[in-house]
mmCIF file of N, CA, C and O in Angstrom:
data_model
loop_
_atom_site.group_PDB
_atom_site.id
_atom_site.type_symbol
_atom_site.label_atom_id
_atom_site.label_comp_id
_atom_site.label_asym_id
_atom_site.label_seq_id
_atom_site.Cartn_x
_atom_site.Cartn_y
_atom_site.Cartn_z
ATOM 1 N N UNK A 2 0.816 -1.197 0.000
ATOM 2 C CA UNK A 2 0.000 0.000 0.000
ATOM 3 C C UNK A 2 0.860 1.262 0.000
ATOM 4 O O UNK A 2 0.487 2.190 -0.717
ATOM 5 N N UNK A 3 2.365 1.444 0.985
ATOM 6 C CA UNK A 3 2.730 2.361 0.908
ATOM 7 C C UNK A 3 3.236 2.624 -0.492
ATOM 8 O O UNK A 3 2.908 3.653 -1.083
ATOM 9 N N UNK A 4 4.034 1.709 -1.040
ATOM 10 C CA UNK A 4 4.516 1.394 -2.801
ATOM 11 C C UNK A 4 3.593 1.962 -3.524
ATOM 12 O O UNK A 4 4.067 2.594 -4.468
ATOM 13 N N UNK A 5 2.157 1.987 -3.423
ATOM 14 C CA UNK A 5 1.266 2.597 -4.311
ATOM 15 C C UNK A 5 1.401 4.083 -4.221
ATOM 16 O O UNK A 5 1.820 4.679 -5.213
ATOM 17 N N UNK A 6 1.015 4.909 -2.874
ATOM 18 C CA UNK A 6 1.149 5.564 -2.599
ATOM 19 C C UNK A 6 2.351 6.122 -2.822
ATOM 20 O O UNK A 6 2.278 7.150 -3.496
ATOM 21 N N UNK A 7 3.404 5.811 -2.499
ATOM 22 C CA UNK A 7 4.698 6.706 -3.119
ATOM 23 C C UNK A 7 4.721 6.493 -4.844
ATOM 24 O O UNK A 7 5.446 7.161 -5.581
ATOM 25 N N UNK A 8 4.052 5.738 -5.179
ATOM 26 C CA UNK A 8 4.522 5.796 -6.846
ATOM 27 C C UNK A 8 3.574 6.998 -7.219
ATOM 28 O O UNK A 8 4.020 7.799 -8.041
ATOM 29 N N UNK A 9 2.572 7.169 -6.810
ATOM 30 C CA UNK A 9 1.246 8.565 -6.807
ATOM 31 C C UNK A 9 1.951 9.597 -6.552
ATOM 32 O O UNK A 9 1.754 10.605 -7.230
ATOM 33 N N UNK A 10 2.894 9.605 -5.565
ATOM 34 C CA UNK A 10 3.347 11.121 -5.291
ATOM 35 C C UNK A 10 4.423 11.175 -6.093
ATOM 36 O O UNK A 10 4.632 12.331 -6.462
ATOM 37 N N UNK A 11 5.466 10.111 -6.662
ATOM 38 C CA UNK A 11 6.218 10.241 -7.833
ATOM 39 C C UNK A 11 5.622 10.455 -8.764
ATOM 40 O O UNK A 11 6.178 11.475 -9.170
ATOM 41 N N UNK A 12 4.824 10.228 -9.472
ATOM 42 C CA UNK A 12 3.780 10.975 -10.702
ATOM 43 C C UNK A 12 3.516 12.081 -10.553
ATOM 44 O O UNK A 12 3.871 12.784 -11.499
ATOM 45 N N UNK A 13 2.857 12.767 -9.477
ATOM 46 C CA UNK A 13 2.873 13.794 -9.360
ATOM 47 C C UNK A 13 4.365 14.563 -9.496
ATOM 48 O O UNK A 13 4.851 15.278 -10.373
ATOM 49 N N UNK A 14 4.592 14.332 -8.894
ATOM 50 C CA UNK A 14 5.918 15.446 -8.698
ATOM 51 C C UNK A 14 6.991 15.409 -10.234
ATOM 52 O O UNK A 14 7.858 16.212 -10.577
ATOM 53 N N UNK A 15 6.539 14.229 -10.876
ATOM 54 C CA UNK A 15 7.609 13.604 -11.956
ATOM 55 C C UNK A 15 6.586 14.946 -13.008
ATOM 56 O O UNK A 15 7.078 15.648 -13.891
ATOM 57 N N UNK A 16 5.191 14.963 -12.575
ATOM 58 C CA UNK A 16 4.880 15.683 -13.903
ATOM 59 C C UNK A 16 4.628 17.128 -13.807
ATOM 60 O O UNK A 16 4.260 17.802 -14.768
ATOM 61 N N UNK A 17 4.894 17.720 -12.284
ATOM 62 C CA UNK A 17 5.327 18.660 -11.781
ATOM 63 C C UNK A 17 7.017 19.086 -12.273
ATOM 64 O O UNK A 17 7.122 20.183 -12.821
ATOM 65 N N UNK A 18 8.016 18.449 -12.133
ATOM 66 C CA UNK A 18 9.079 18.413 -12.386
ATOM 67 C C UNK A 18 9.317 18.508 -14.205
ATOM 68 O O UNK A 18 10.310 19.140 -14.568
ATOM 69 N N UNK A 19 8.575 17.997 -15.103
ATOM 70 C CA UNK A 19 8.753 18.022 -16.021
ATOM 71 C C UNK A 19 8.359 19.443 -16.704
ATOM 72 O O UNK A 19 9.129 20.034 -17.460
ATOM 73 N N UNK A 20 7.099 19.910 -16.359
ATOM 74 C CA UNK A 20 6.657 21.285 -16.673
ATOM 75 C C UNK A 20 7.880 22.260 -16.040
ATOM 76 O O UNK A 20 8.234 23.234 -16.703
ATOM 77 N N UNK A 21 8.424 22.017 -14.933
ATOM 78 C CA UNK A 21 9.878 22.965 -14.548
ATOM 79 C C UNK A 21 11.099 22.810 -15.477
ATOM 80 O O UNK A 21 11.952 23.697 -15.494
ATOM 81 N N UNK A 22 11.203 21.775 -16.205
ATOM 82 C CA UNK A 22 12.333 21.677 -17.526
ATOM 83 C C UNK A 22 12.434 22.896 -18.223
ATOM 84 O O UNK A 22 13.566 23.340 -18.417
ATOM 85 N N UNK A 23 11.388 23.559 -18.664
ATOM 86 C CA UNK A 23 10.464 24.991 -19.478
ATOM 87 C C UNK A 23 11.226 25.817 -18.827
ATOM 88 O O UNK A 23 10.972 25.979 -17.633
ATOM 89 N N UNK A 24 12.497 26.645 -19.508
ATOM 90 C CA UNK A 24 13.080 27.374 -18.868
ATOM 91 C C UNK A 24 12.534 28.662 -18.378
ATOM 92 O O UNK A 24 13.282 29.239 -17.588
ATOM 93 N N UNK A 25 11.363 29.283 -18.664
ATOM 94 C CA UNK A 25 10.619 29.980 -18.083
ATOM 95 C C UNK A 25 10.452 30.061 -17.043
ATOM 96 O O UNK A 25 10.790 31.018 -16.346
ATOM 97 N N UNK A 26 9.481 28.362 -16.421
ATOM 98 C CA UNK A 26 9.337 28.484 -15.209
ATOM 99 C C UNK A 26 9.551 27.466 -14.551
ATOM 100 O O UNK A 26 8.730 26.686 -14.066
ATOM 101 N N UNK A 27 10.965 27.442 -14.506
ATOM 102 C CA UNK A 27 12.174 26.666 -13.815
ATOM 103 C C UNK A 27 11.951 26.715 -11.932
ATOM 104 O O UNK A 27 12.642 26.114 -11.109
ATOM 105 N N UNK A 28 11.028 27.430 -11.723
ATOM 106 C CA UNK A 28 10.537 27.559 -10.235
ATOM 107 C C UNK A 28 9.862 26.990 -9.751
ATOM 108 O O UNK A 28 9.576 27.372 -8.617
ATOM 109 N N UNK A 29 9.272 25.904 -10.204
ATOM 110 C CA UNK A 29 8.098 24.724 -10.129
ATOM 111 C C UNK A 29 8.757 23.905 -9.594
ATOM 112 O O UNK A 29 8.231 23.202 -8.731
ATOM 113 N N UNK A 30 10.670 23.670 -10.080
ATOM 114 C CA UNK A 30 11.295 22.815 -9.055
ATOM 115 C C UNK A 30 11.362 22.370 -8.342
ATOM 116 O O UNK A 30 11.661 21.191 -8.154
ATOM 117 N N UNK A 31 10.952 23.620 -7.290
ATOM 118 C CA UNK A 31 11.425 24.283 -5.599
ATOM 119 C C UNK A 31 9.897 23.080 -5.208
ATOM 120 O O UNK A 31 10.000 22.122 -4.441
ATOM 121 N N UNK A 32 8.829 23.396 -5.816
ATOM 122 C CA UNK A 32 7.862 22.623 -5.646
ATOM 123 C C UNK A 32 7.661 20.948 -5.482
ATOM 124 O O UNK A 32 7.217 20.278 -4.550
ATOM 125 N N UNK A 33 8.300 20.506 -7.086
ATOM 126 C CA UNK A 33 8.937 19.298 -7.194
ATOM 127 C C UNK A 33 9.234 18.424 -6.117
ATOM 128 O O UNK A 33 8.782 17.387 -5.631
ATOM 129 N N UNK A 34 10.563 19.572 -5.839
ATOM 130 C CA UNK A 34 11.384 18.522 -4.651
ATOM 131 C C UNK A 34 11.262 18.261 -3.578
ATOM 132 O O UNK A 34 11.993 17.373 -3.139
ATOM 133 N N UNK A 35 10.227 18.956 -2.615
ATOM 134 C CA UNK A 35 10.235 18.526 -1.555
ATOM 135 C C UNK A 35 8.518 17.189 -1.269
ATOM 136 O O UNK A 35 8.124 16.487 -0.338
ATOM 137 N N UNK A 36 8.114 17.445 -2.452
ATOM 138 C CA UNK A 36 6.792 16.268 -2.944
ATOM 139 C C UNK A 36 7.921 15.202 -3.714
ATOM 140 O O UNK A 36 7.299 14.152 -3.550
ATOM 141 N N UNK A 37 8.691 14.956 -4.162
ATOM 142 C CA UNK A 37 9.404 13.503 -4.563
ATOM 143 C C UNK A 37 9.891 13.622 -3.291
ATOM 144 O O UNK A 37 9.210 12.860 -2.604
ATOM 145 N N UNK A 38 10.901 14.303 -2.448
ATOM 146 C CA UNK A 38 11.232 13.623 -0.886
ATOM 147 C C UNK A 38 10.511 12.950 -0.446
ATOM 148 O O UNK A 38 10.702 11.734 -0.442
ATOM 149 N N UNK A 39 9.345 13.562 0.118
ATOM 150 C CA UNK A 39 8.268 12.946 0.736
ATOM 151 C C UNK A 39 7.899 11.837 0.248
ATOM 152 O O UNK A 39 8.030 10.847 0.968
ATOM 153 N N UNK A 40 7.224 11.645 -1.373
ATOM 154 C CA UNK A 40 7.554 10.158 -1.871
ATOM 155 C C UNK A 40 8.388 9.455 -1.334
ATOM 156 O O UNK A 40 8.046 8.572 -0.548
ATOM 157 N N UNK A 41 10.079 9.772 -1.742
ATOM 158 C CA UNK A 41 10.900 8.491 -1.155
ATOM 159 C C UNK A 41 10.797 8.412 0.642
ATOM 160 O O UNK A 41 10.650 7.470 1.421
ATOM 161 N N UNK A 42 10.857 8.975 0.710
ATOM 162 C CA UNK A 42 10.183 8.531 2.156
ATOM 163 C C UNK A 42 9.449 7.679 2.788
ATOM 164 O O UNK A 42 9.628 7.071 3.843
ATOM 165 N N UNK A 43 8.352 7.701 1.814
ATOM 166 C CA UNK A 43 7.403 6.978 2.197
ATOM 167 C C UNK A 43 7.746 5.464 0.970
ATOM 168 O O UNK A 43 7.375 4.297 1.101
ATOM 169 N N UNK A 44 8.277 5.872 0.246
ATOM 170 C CA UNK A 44 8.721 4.725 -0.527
ATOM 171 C C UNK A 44 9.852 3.720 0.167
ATOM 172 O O UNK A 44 9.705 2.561 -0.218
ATOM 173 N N UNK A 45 10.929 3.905 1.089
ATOM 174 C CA UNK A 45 11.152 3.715 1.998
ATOM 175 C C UNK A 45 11.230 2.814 3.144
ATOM 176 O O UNK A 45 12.013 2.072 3.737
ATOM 177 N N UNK A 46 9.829 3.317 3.165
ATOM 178 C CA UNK A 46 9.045 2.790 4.572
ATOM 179 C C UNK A 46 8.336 1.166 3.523
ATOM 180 O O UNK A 46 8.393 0.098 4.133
ATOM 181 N N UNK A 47 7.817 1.143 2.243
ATOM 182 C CA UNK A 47 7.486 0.192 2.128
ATOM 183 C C UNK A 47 8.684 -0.821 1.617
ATOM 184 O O UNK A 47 9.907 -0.686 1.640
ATOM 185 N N UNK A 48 7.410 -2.433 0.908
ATOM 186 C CA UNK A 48 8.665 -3.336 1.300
ATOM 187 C C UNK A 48 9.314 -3.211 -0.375
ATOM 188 O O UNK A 48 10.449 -3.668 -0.506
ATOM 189 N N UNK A 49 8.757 -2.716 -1.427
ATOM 190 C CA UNK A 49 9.133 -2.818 -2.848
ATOM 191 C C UNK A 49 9.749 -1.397 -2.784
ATOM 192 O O UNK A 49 9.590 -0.464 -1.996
ATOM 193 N N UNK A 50 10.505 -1.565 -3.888
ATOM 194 C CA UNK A 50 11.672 -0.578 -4.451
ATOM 195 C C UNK A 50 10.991 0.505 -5.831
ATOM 196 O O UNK A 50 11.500 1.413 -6.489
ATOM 197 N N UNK A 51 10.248 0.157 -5.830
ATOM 198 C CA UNK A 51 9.413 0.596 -7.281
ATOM 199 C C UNK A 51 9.234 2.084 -7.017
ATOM 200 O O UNK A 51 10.071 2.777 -7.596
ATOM 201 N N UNK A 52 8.119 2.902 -6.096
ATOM 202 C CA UNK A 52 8.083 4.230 -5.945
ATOM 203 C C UNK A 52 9.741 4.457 -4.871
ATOM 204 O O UNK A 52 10.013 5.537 -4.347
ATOM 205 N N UNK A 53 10.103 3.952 -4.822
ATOM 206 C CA UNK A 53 11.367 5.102 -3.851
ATOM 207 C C UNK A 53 12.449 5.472 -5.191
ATOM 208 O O UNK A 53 13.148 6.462 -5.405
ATOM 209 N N UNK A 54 12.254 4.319 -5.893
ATOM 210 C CA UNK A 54 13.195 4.442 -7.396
ATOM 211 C C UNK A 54 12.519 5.711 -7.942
ATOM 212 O O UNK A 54 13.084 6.803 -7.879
ATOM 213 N N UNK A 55 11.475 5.570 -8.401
ATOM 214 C CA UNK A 55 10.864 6.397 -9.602
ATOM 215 C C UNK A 55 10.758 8.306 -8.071
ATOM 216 O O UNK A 55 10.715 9.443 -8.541
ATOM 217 N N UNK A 56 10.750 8.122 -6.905
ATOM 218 C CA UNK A 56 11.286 9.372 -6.656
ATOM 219 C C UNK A 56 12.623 9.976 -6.409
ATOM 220 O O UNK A 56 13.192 11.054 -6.242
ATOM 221 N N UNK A 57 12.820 8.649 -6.479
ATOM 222 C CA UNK A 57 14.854 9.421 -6.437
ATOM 223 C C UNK A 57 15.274 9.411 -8.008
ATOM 224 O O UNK A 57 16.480 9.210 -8.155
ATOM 225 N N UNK A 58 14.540 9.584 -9.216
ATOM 226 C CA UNK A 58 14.674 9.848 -10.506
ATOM 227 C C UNK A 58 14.421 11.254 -10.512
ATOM 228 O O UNK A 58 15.145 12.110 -11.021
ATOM 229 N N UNK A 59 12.903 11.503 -9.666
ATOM 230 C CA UNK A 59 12.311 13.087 -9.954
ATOM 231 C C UNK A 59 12.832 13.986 -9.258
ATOM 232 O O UNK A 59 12.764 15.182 -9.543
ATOM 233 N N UNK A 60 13.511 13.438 -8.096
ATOM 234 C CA UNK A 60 14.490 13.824 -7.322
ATOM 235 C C UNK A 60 15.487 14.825 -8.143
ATOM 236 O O UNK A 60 15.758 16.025 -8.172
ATOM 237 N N UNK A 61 15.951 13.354 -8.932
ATOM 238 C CA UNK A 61 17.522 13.970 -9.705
ATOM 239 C C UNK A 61 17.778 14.904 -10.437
ATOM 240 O O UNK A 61 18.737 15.676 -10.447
ATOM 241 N N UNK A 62 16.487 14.791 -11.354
ATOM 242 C CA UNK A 62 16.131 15.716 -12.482
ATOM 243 C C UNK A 62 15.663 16.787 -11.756
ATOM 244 O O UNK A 62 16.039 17.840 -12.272
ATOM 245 N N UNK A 63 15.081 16.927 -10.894
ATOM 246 C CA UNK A 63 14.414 18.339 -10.726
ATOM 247 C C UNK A 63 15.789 19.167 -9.650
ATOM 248 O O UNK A 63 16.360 20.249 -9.787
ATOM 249 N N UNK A 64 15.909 18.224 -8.753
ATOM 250 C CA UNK A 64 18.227 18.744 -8.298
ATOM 251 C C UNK A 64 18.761 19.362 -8.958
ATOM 252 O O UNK A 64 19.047 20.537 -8.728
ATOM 253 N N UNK A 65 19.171 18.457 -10.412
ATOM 254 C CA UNK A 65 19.809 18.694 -11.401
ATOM 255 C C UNK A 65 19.408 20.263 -12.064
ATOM 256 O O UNK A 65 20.110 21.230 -12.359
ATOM 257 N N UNK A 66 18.020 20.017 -12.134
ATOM 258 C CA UNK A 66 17.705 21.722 -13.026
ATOM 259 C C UNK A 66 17.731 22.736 -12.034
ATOM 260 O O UNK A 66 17.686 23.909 -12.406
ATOM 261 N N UNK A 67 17.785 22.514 -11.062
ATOM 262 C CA UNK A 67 18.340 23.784 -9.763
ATOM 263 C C UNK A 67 19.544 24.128 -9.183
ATOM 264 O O UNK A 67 19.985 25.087 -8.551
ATOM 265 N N UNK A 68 20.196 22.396 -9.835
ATOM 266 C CA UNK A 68 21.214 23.251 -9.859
ATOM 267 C C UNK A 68 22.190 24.103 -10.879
ATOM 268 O O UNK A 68 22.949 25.046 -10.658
ATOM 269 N N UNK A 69 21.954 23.592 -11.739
ATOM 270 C CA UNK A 69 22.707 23.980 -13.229
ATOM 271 C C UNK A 69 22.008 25.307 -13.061
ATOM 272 O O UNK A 69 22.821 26.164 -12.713
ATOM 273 N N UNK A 70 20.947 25.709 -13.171
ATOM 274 C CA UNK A 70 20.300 27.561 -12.890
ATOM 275 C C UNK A 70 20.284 28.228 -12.027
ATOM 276 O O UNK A 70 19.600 29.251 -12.045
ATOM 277 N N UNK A 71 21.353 27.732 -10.527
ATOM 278 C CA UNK A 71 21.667 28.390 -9.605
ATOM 279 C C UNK A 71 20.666 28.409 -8.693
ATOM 280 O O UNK A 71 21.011 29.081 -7.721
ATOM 281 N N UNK A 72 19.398 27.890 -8.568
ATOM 282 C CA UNK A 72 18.742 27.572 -7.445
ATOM 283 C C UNK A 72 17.599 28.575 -7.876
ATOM 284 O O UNK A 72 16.611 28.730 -7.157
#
């Protein structure tokens, strides 16, 4: 159950994170990342690897574009 639940908040945040790619509005990030934390977190806590993976991806990418644009 928690595996479900963190793969939900990785979707979210993965398609949150993707609209922040848009160098416009690269500020959606800030948003991103602390909703994929919370995913792996809770991804984590369960017994499959499936959502803690897919939030330490949205993790990376949305890191990655904050940090390359200075935050």
């Amino acid at each position: 159950m928690l595996n479900i639940i963190s793969i939900l908040i990785g979707l979210v945040a993965g398609l949150i994170a993707l609209v922040g790619i848009i160098p416009v509005i690269s500020l959606v990030n800030w948003i991103a990342f602390p909703i994929a934390l919370v995913g792996a977190v809770i991804g984590m806590l369960s017994s499959s690897n499936t959502g803690r993976n897919l939030n330490f991806l949205v993790l990376a990418i949305s890191g990655l574009r904050l940090f390359l644009t200075g935050g």
